[in-house]
Coordinates of C-alpha atoms and ligand atoms in Angstrom, one line a residue:
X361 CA -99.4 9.4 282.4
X362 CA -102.8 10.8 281.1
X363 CA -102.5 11.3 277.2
X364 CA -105.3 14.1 276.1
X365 CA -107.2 12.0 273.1
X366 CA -105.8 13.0 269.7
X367 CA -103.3 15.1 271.4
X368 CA -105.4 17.7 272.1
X369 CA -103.4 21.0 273.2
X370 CA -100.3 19.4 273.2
X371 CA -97.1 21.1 272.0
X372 CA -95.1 18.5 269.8
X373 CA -92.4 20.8 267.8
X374 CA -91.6 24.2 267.1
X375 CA -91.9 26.0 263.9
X376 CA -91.9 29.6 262.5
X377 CA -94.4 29.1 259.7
X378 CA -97.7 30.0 261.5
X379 CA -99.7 30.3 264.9
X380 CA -102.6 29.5 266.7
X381 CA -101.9 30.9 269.9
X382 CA -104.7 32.6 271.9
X383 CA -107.0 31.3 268.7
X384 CA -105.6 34.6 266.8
X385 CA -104.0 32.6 263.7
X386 CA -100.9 34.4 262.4
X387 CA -98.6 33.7 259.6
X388 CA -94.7 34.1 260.4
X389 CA -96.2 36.9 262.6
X390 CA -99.0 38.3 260.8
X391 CA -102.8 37.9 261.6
X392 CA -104.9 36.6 259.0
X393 CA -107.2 39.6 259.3
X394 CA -104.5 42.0 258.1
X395 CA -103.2 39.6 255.4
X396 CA -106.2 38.6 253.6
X397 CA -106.5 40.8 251.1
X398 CA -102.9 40.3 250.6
X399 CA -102.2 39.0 247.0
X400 CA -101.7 34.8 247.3
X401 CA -98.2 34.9 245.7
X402 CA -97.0 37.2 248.4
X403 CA -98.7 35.3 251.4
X404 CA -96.9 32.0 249.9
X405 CA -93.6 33.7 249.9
X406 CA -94.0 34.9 253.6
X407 CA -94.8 31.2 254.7
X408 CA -91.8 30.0 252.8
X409 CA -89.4 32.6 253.7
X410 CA -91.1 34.1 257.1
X411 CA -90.7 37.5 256.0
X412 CA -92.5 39.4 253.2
X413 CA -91.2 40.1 249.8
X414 CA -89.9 43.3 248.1
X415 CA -91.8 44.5 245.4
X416 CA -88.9 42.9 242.5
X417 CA -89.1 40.0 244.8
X418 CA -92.5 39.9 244.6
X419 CA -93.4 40.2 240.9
X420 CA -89.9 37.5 240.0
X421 CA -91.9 35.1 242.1
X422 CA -95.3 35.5 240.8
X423 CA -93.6 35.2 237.1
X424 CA -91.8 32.2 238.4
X425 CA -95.1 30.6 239.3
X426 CA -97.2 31.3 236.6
X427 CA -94.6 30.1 234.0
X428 CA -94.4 26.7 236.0
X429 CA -98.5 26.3 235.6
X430 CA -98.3 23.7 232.6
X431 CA -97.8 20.0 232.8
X432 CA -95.7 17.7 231.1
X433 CA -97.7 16.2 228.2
X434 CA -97.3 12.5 230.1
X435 CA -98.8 13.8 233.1
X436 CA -102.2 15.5 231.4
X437 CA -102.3 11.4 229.5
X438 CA -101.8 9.6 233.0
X439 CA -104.5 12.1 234.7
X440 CA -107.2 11.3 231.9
X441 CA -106.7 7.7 232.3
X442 CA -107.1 8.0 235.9
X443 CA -110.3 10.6 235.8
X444 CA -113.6 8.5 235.0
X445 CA -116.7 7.9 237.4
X446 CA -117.3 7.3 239.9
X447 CA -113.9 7.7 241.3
X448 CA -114.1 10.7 243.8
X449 CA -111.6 13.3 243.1
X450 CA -109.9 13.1 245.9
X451 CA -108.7 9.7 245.3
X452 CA -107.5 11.1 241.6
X453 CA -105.6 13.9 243.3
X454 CA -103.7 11.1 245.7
X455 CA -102.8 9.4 243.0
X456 CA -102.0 12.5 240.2
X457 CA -99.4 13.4 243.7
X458 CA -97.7 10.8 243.7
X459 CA -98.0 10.7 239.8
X460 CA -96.2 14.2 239.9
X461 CA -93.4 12.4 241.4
X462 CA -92.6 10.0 238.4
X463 CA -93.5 12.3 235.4
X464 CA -92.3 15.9 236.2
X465 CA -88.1 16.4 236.4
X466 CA -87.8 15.8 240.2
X467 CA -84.0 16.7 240.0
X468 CA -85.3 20.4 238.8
X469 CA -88.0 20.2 241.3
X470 CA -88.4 23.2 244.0
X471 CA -91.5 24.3 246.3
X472 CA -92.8 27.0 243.7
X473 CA -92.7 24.6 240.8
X474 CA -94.2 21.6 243.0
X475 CA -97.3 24.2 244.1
X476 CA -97.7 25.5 240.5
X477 CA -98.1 22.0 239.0
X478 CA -100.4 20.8 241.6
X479 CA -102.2 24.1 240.9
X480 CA -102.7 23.1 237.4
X481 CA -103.3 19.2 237.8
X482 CA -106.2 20.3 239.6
X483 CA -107.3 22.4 237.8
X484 CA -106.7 19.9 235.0
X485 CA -108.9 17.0 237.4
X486 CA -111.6 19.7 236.8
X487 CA -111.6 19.9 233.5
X488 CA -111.1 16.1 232.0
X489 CA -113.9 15.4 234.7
X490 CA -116.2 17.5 233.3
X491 CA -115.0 16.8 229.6
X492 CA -113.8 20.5 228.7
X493 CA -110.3 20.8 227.3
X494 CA -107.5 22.1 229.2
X495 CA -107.0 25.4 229.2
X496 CA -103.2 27.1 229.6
X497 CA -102.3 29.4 231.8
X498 CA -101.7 33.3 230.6
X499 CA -98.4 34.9 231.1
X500 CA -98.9 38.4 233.3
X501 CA -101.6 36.9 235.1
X502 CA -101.3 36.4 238.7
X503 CA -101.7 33.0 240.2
X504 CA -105.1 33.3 241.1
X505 CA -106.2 34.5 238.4
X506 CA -104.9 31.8 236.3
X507 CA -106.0 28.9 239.0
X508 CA -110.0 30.1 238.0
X509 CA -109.1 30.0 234.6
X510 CA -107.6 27.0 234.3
X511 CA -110.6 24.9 236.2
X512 CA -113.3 27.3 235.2
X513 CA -112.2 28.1 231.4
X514 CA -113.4 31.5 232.1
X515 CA -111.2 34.9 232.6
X516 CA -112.7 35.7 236.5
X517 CA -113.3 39.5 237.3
X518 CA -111.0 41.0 239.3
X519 CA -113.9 41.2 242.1
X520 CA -113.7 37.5 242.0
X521 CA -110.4 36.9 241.9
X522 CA -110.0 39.2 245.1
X523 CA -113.0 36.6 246.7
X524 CA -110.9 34.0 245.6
X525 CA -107.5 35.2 246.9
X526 CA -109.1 35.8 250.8
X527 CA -110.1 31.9 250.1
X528 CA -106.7 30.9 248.9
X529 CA -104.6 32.9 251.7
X530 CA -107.0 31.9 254.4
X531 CA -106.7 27.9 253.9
X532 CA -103.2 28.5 252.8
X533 CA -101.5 27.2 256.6
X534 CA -102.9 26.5 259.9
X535 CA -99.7 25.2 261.7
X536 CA -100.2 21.5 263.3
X537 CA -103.4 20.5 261.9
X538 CA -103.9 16.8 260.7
X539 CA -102.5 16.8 257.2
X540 CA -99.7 19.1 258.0
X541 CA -98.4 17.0 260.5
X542 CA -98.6 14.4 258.5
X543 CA -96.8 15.9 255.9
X544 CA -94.1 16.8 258.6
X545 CA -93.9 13.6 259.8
X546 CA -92.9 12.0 256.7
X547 CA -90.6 14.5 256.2
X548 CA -88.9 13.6 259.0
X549 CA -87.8 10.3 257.5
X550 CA -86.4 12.7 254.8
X551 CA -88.7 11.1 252.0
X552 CA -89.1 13.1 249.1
X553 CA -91.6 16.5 248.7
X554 CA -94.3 14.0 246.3
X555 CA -94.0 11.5 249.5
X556 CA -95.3 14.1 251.7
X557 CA -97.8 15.8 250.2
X558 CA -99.2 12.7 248.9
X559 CA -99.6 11.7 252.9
X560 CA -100.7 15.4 253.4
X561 CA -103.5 14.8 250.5
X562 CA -104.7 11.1 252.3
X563 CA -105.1 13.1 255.5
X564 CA -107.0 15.5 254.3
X565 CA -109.9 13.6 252.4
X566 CA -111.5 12.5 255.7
X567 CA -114.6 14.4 256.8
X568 CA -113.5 15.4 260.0
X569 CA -110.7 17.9 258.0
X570 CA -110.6 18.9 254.5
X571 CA -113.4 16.7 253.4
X572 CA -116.0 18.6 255.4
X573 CA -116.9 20.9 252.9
X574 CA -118.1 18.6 250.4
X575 CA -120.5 17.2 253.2
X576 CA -121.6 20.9 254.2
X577 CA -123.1 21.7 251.0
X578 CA -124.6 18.2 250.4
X579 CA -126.4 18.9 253.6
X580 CA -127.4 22.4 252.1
X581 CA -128.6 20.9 248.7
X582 CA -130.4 17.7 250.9
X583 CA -131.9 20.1 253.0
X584 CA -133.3 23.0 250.1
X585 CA -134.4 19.6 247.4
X586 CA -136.8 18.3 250.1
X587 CA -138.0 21.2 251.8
X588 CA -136.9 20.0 255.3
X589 CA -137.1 22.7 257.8
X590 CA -133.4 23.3 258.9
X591 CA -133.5 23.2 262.2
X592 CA -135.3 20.2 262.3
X593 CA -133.2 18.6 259.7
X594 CA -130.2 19.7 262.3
X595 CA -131.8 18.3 265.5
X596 CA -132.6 15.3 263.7
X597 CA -129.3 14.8 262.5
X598 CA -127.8 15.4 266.3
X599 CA -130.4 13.1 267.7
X600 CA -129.3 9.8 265.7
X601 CA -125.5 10.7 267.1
X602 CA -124.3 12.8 263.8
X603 CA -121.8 15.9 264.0
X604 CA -123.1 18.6 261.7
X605 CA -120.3 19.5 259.2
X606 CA -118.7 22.5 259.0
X607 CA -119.3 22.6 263.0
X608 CA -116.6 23.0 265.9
X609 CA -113.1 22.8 265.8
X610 CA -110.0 21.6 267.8
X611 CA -108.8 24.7 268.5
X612 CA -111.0 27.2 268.2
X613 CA -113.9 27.2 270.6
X614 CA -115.2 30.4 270.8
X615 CA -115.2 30.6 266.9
X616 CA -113.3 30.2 263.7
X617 CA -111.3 34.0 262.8
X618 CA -111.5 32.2 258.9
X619 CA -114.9 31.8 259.1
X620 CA -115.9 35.7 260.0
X621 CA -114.0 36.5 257.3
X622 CA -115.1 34.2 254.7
X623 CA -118.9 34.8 255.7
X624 CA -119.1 38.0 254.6
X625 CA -117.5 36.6 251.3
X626 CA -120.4 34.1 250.9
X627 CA -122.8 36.1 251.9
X628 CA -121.4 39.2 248.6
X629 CA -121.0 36.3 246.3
X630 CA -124.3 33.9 247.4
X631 CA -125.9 37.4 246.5
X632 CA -124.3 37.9 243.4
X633 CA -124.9 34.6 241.5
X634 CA -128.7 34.4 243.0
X635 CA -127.8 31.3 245.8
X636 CA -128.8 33.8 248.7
X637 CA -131.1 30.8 249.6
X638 CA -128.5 28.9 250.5
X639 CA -126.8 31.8 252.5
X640 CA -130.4 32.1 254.8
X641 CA -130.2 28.0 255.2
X642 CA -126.4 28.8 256.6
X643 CA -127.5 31.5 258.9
X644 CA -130.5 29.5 260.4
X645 CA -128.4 26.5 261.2
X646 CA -125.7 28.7 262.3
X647 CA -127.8 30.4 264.9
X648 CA -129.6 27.1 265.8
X649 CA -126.4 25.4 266.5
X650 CA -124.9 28.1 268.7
X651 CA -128.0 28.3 270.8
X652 CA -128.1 24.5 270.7
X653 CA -124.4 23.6 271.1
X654 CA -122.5 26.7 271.2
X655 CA -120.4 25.4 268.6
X656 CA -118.8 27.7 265.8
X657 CA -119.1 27.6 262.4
X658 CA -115.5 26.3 261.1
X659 CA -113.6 27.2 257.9
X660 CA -115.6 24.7 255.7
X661 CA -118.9 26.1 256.3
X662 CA -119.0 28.8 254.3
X663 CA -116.2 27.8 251.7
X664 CA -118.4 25.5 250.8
X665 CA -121.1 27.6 250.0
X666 CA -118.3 30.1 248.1
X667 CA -117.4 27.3 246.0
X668 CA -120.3 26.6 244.8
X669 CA -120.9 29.6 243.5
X670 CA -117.5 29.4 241.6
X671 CA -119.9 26.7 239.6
X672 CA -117.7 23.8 241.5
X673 CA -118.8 20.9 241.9
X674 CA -119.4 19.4 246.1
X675 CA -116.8 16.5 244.7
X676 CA -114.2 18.6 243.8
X677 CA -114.5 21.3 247.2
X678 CA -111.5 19.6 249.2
X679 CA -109.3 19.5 246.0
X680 CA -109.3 23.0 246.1
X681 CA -108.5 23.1 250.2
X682 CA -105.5 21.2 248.8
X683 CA -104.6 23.5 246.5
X684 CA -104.4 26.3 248.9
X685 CA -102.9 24.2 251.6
X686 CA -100.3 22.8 249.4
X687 CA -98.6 26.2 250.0
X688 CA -98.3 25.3 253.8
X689 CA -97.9 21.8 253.3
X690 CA -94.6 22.9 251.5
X691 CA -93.5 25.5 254.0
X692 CA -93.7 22.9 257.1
X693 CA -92.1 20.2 254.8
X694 CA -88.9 22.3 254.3
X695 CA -88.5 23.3 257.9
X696 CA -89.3 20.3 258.8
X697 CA -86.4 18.5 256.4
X698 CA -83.9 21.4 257.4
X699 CA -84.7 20.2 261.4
X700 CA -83.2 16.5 260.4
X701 CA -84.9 15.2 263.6
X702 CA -86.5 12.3 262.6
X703 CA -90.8 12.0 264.0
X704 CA -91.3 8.7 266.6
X705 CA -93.4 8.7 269.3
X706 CA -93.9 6.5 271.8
X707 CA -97.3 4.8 272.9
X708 CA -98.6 3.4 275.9
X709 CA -99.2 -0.1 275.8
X710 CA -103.1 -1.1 276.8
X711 CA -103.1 -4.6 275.9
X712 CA -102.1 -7.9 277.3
X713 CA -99.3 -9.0 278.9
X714 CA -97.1 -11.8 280.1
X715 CA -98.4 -14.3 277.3
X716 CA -96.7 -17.2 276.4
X717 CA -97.0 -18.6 272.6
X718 CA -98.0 -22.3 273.6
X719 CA -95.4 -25.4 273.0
X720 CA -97.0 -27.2 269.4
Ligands
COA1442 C1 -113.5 19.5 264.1 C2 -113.8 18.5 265.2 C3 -113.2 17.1 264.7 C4 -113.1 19.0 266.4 O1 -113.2 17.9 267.3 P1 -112.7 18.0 268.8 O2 -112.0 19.1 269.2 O3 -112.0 16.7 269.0 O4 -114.1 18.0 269.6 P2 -115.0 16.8 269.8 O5 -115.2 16.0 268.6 O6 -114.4 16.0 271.0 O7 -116.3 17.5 270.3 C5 -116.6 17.9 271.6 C6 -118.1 17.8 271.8 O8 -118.8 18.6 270.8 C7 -119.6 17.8 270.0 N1 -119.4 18.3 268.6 C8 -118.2 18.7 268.1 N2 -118.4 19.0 266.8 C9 -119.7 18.8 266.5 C10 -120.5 19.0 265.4 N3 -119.9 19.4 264.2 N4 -121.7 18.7 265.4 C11 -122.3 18.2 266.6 N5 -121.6 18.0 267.7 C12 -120.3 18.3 267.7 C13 -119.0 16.4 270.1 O9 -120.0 15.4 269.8 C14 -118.6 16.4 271.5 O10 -119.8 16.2 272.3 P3 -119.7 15.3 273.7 O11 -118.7 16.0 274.5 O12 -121.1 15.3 274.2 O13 -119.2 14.0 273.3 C15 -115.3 18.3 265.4 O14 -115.8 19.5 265.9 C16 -116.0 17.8 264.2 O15 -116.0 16.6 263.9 N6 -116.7 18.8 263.4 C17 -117.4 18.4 262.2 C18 -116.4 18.1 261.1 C19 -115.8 19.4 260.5 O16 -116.5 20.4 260.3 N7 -114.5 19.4 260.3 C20 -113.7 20.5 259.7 C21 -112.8 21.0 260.8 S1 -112.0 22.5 260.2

């Protein structure tokens, strides 16, 4: 049998969460395009419960969230031990996970209180790695809202928190993708919600998912320090056998529908907060590498560039994919537990055979 490399296009379960069919991606039904100016809270409820909420609903479950954003004193000790140079942030939130697991009340845990603490230990990552102290999350708030105050120590504008938002709903799911299916696969085995996200968090970090990001905008920065001409920086890059970052994707050849939306986001805020040099750097390479390649900016390209002008630092970019995808990661992990069908594949065997283990 002919097995497509990384199981390309092939169709391993069924679920209700979200869709990537015909490259249009929809949530429980709805495209992205019509749900991203929806507020975050509601577009997490719809992935958890694949139907929208009512208003009452609605405003229960944002107050339900926001009153789980603290941590248990223990947990804010064990995450400063853990944050200190030059450990990459990543590697803290794997471990602050599965952390999670041992210091929060598991018996009283539940999907919004899991995403609402891994909201605010990242936020908290933020803040211990850059020395500030934490900050607490503000009752009738939304979640959003209080996510940019708790890593930025600063109240956003509503402008910003609606830039934000379209970040948050648009990473939020993106059915099979690498983490998520690692996160389903574990919860196949019925393992605990820590267990799988703390997979779901390994899978990310590599640079050919979440980790991208952080590699975009290093290529940016490289790129504007030492006056390299894009292109040539590009081609250069390509010639000695390197993907660019933030380029192609499994699924969607003939472009990313995140990434239309979340240019015109980068391209508002670059303006904004004086990084439109960065933006024209973007829209070189962007035009090089479709005359070049044909290949699409993805979903990373221009986060990265948003992020940066939320004042984050390229070390902490794919902590924040994490914290929007956590509200997937959650929504496939239930379904995925209520299913009971345990994940095992079978391989085909290339190596060796008819060996004998030699008489001694
Ligand atoms: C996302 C990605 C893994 C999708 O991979 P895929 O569907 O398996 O496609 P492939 O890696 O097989 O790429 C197909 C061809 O396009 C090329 N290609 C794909 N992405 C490329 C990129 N970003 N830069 C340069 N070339 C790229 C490959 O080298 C390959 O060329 P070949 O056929 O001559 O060998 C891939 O595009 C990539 O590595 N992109 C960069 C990392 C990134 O931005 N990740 C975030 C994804 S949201």
């Amino acid at each position: 049998m002919e097995l497509p490399k990384g199981l390309a296009g092939v169709v391993v379960d069924q679920t209700k969460v979200s869709s990537t069919k015909n490259a249009v991606l929809t949530y429980a039904g709805y495209p992205i395009k019509e749900l991203k100016d929806a507020p975050f809270e509601e577009v997490v409820f719809l992935l958890w419960h694949t139907r929208l909420p009512s208003a009452d609903e609605l405003s229960e479950f944002r107050k339900r969230l926001v009153s789980e954003m603290v941590l248990p004193e223990k947990t804010v000790q064990l995450i400063t031990r853990i944050t200190y140079e030059p450990q990459h942030p990543m590697s803290i939130l794997r471990t602050t996970v599965s952390l999670l697991g041992t210091t929060n009340d598991v018996k009283r845990d539940d999907p919004p209180r899991i995403l609402a603490k891994l909201l605010t230990a990242i936020a908290a990552i933020i803040r211990i790695r850059d020395g500030q102290p934490i900050k607490h999350a503000q009752k009738g708030w939304g979640v959003v809202e209080n996510f940019i105050y708790l890593f930025s120590g600063q109240r956003p504008t509503p402008e910003r928190v609606a830039m934000f938002n379209t970040v948050m709903v648009l990473h939020a799911d993106h059915e099979f993708n690498a983490s998520t299916f690692t996160a389903r696969v574990v919860a196949s085995t019925q393992a605990d919600y820590y267990s799988c996200l703390t997979a779901a968090v390994c899978a990310l970090k590599g640079p050919l998912h979440g980790g991208a990001n952080e590699r975009v905008f290093k290529m940016l920065e490289t790129i504007r320090d030492t006056g390299q001409d894009p292109v040539q920086y590009v081609k250069d890059q390509m010639a000695s056998g390197h993907k660019i970052m933030g380029f192609g994707h499994r699924i969607y050849k003939n472009g990313d529908p995140r990434a239309v939306i979340l240019r015109e986001v980068a391209r508002k805020i670059a303006h904004e907060t004086d990084n439109d040099s960065y933006f024209v750097l973007q829209e070189q390479i962007k035009d090089y590498m479709f005359k070049a390649t044909h290949l699409h900016p993805n979903v990373d390209y221009y986060t990265a560039l948003i992020y940066h002008c939320f004042d984050l630092d390229k070390q902490t970019f794919t902590m924040m994919f994490a914290a929007c995808r956590t509200a997937g990661w959650l929504a496939h992990i239930v379904e995925q537990q209520a299913e009971g069908c345990l994940i095992r594949p079978s391989s085909e065997y290339v190596g060796e055979t008819n060996r004998h283990y030699p008489s001694r």
